[in-house]
Short mmCIF file of C-alpha atoms in Angstrom, two decimals:
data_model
loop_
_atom_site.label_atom_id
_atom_site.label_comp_id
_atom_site.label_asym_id
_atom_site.label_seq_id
_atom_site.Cartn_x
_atom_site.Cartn_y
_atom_site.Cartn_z
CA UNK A 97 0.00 0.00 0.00
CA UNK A 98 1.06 3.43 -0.62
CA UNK A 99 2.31 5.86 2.50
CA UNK A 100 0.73 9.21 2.82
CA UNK A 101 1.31 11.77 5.52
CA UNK A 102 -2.29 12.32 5.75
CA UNK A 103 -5.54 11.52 4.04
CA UNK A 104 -7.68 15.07 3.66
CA UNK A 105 -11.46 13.90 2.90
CA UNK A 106 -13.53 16.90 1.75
CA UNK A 107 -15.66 18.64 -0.93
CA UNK A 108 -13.76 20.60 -4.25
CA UNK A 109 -16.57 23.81 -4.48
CA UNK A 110 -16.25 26.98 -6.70
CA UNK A 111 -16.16 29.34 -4.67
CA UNK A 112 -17.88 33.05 -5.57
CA UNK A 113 -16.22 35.76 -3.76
CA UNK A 114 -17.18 39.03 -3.53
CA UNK A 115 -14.50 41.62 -1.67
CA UNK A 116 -16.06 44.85 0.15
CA UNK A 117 -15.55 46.74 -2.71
CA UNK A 118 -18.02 44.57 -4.97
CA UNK A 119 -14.84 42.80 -6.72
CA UNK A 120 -15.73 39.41 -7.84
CA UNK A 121 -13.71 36.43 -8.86
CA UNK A 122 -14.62 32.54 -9.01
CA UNK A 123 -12.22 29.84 -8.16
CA UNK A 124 -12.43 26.88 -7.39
CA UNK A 125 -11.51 26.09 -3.66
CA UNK A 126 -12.68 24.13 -0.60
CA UNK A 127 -10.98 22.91 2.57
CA UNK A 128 -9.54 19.88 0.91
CA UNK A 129 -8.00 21.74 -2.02
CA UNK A 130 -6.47 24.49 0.06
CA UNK A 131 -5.15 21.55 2.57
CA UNK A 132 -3.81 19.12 0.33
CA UNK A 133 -1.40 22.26 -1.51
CA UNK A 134 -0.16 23.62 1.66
CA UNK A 135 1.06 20.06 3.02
CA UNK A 136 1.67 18.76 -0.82
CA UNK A 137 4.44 22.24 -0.56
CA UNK A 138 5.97 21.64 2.57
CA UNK A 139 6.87 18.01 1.05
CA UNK A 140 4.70 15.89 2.45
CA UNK A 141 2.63 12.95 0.24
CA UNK A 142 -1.20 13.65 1.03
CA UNK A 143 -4.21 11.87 -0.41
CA UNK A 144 -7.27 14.08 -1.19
CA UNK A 145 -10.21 12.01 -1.25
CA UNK A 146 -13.19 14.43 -2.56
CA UNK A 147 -16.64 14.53 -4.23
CA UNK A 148 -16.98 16.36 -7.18
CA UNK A 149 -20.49 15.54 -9.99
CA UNK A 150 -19.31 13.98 -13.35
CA UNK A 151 -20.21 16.92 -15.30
CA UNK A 152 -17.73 19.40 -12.98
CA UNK A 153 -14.57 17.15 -12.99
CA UNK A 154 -13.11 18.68 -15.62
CA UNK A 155 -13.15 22.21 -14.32
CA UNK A 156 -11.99 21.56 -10.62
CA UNK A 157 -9.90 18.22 -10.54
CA UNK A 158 -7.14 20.08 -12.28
CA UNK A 159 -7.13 23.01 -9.41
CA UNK A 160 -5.45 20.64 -6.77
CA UNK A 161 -1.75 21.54 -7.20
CA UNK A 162 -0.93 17.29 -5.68
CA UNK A 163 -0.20 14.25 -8.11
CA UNK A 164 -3.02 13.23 -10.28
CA UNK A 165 -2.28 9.58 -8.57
CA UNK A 166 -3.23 10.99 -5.23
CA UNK A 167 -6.55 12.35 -5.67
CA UNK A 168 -9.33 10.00 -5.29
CA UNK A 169 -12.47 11.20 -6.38
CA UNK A 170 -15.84 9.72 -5.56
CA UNK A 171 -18.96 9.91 -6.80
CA UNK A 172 -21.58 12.58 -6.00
CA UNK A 173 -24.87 13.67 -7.78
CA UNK A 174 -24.17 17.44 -6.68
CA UNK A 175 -21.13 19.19 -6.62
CA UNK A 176 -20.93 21.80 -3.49
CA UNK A 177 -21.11 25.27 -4.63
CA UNK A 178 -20.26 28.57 -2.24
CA UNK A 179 -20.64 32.14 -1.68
CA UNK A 180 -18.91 34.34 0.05
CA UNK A 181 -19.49 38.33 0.39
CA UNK A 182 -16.80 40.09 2.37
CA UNK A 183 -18.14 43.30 4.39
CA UNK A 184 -14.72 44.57 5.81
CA UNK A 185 -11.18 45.12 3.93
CA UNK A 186 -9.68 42.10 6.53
CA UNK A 187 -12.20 39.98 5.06
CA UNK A 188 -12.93 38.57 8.61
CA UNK A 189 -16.62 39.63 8.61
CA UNK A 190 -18.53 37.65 6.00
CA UNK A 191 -21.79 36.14 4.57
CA UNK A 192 -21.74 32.59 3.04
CA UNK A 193 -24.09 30.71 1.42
CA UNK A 194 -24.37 27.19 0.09
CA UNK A 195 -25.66 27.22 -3.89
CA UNK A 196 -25.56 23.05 -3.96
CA UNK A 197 -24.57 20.58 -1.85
CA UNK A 198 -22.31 17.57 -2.61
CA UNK A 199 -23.39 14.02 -1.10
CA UNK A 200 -22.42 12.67 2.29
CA UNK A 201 -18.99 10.94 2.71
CA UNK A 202 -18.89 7.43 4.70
CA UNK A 203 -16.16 5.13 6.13
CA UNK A 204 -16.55 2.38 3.68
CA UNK A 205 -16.03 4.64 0.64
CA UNK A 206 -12.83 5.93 1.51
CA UNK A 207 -9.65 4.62 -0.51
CA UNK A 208 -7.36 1.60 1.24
CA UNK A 209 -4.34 3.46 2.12
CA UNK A 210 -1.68 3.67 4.53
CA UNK A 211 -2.35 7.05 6.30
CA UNK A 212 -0.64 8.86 9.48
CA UNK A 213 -3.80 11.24 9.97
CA UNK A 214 -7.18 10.96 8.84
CA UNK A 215 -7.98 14.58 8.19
CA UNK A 216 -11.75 15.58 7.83
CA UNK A 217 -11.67 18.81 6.16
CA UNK A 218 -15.72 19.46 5.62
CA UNK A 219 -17.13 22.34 4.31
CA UNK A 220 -21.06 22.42 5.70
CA UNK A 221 -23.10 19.90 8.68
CA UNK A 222 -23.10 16.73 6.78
CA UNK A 223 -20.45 16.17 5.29
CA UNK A 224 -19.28 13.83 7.70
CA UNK A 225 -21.11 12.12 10.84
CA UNK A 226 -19.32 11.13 14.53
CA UNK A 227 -20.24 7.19 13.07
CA UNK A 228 -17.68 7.77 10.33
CA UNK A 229 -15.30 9.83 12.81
CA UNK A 230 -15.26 6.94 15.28
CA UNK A 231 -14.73 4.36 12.26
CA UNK A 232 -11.94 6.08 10.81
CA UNK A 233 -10.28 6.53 14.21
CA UNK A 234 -9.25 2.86 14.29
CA UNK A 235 -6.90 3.57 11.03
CA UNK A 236 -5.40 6.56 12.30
CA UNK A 237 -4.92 9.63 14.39
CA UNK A 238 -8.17 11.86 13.65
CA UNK A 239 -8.03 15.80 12.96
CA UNK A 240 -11.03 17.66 12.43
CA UNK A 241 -11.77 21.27 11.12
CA UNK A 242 -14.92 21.78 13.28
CA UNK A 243 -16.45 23.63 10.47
CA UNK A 244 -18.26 21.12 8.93
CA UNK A 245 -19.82 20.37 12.12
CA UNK A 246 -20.68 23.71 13.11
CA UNK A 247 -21.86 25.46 9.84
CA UNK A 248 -25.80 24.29 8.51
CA UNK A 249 -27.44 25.19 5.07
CA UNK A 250 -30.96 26.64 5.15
CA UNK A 251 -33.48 25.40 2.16
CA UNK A 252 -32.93 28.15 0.62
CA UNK A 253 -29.08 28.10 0.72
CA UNK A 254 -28.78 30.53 3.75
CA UNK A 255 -25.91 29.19 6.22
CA UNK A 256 -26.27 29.31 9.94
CA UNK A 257 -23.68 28.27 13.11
CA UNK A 258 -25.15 26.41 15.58
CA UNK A 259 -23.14 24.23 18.46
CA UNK A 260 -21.50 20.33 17.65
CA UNK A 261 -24.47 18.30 19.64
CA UNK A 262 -22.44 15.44 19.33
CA UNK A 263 -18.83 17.18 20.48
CA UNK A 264 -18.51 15.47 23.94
CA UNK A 265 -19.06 11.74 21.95
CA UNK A 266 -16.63 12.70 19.57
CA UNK A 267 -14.07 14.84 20.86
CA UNK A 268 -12.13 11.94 22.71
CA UNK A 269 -11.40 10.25 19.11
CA UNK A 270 -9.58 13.79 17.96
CA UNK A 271 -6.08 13.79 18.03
CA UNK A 272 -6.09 17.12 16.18
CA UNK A 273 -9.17 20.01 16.67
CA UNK A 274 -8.66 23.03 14.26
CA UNK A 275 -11.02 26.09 15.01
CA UNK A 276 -11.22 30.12 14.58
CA UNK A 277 -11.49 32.15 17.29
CA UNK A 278 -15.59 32.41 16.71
CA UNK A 279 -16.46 28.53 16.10
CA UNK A 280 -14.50 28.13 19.80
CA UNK A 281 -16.77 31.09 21.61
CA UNK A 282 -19.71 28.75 19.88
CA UNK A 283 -18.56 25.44 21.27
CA UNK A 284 -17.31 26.41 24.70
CA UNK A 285 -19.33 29.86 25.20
CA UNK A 286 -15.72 31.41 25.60
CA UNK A 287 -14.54 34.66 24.16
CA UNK A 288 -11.25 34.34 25.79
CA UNK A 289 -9.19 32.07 23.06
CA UNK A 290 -7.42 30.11 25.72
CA UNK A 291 -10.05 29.29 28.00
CA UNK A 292 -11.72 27.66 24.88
CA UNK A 293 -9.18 25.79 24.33
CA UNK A 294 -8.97 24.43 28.37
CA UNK A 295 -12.77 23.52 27.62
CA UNK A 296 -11.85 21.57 24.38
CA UNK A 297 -9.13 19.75 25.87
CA UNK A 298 -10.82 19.18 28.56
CA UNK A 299 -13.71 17.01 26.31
CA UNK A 300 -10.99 14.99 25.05
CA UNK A 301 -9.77 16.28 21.87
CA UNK A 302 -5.85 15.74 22.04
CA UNK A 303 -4.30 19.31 20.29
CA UNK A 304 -5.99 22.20 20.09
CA UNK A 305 -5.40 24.63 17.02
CA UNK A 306 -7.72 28.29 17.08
CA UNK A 307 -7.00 30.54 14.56
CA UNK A 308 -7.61 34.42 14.83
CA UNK A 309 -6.45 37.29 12.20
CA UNK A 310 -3.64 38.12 14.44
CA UNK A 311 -2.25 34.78 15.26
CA UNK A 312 -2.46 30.98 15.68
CA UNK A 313 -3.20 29.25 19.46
CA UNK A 314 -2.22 25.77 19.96
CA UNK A 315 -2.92 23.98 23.48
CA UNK A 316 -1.75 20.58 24.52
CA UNK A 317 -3.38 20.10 27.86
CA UNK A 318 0.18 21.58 29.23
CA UNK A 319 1.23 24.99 27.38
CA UNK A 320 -0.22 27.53 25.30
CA UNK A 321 2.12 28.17 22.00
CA UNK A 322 1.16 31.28 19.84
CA UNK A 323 2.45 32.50 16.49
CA UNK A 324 1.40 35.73 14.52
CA UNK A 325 0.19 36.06 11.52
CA UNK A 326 2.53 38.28 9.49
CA UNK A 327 0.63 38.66 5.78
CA UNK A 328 1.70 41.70 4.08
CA UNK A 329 -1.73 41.65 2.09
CA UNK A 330 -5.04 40.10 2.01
CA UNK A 331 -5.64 39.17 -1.16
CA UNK A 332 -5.07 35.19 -0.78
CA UNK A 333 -7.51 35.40 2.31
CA UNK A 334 -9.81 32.30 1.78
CA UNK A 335 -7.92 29.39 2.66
CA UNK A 336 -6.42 30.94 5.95
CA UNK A 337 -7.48 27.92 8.05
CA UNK A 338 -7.42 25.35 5.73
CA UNK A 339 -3.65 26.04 4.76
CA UNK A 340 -2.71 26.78 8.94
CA UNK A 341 -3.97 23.31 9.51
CA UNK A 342 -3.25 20.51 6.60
CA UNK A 343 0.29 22.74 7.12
CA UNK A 344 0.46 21.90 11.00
CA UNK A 345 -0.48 18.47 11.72
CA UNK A 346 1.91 17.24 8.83
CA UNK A 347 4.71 18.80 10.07
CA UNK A 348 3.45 17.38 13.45
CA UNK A 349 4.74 13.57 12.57
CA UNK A 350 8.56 14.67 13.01
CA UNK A 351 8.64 18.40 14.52
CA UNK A 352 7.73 20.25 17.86
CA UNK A 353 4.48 22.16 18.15
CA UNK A 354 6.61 25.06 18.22
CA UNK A 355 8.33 24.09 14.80
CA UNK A 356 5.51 22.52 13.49
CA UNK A 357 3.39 25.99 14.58
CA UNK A 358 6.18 28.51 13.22
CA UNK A 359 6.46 26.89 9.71
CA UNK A 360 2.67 26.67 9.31
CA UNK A 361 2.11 30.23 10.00
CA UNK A 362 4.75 31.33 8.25
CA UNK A 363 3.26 29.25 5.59
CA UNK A 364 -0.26 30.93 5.69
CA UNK A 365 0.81 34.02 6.08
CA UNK A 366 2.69 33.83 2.38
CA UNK A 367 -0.41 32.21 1.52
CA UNK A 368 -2.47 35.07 2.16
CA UNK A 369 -0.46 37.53 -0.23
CA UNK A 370 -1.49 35.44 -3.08
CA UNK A 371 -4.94 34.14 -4.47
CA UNK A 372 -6.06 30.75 -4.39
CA UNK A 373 -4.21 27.37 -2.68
CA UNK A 374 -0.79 28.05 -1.86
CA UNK A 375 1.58 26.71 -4.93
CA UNK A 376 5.14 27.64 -2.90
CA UNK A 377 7.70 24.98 -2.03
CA UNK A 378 9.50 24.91 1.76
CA UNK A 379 12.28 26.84 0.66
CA UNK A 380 9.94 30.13 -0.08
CA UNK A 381 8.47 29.41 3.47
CA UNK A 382 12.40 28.88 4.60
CA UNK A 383 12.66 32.44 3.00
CA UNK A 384 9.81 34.06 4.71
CA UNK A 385 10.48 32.71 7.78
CA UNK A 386 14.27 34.42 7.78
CA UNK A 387 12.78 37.56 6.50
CA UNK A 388 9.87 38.06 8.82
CA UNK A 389 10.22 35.72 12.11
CA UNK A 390 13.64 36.20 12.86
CA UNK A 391 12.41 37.17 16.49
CA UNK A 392 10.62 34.17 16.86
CA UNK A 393 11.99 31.05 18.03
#
């Protein structure tokens, strides 16, 4: 069987986004795109397992920037669809709506590979169910972008947040729990980034990643370890967390949380001065880190 780093199971959508000045561009994106480049750069081998409707293959398979041999797509009636208006120049207030919805990933579909981490990079509530997060957790360690579990679709394509019912069942499988600053104030009822973090450690998940437009939080159960986020423009924005995390937990298998933490934010934060997933290679990240964390160790 083939090694990978990690497996990244998620939907390919077009995304529609429309900046505060009424600027509009489509591209194709989704959690499992922007996570599979970021790792796929740093040099690690990551499988993207993803949905995408026969007729919309050809437009969005060849966006991943990873091997054509490592993506595994599956079949899905709908492809998932997004929209995202941006109300402030930092792009961190937003309105998003789901346009279609791709089908429902289970355990049994997924590829036979030999994965590290099992990383379930959603994009809307049902994606994924704790059923298939408990199955999978038998293969692998577990990391989960809470997004999928937090963010529901209206009938009419309307998105709300609403708290993971399930998160006290399903937390102790998590090796790895990525969330932004608001999704943690939903789960926990915290505004206060670390004591969010106390609350989901304390629930079981392992490693606890928050992300906020200034910086990136991780928690262990032992320390607190912060990086900033040192972008020099916004213009790559969407993709922030996806990138942080597929970048983190990969370098996880052989570094420190704070290495691991320093190159993925360093990582994002190039990102984020470019449009779209992140097509670097470690050495430009090597670069960036010289130039712009030299105070950080």
């Amino acid at each position: 069987m083939a090694e990978y780093s990690s497996m990244i199971i998620g939907h390919a959508t077009v995304d529609s986004n429309t900046d505060h000045l009424g600027n509009n561009v489509k591209i194709v994106g989704g959690a499992v795109v922007y996570s599979s480049a970021s790792a796929y750069a740093l040099g690690h081998r990551v499988a993207a397992v993803t949905k995408i409707a026969d007729k919309d293959k050809a437009f969005r398979l060849p966006c991943f920037t990873i091997p054509e041999e490592d993506i595994f797509c599956l079949p899905s009636e709908k492809s998932t669809d997004m929209v995202n208006i941006y109300h402030t120049a930092d792009k961190e207030r937003r309105t998003c709506s789901c346009l279609s919805k791709g089908d429902p990933f289970n355990a049994s579909e997924l590829p036979d590979l030999d994965c590290s981490i099992y990383h379930f990079a959603g994009l809307v509530f049902g994606d994924f169910d704790g059923e298939m997060m408990r199955e999978v957790a038998k293969k692998g360690d577990i990391a989960v972008d809470v997004q999928a579990m937090l963010r529901h679709v209206n009938d009419d394509g309307s998105m709300f947040f609403e708290d993971w019912k399930d998160k006290k069942e399903c937390l102790p499988y998590v090796r790895y729990l990525k969330t932004d600053a608001a999704e943690a104030e939903i789960m926990t009822g915290c505004a206060d980034r670390k004591e969010a973090a106390k609350h989901l450690y304390s629930w079981g998940a392992k490693e606890i990643m928050i992300t906020h437009n200034t910086e990136v939080l991780i928690y262990d159960g032992n320390e607190f370890y912060t990086c900033p986020i040192r972008a020099r423009n916004l213009s790559g924005r969407t993709g922030r967390g996806d990138t942080t995390f597929a970048a983190y937990i990969n370098e996880r298998l052989n570094k420190s949380i704070p290495e691991a933490l320093l190159t993925a934010t360093a990582t994002v934060s190039l990102k984020m001065e470019t449009p779209g997933p992140f097509k670097g290679t470690r050495a430009d990240v090597e670069a960036y880190i010289k130039e712009l964390y030299a105070d950080v160790n």
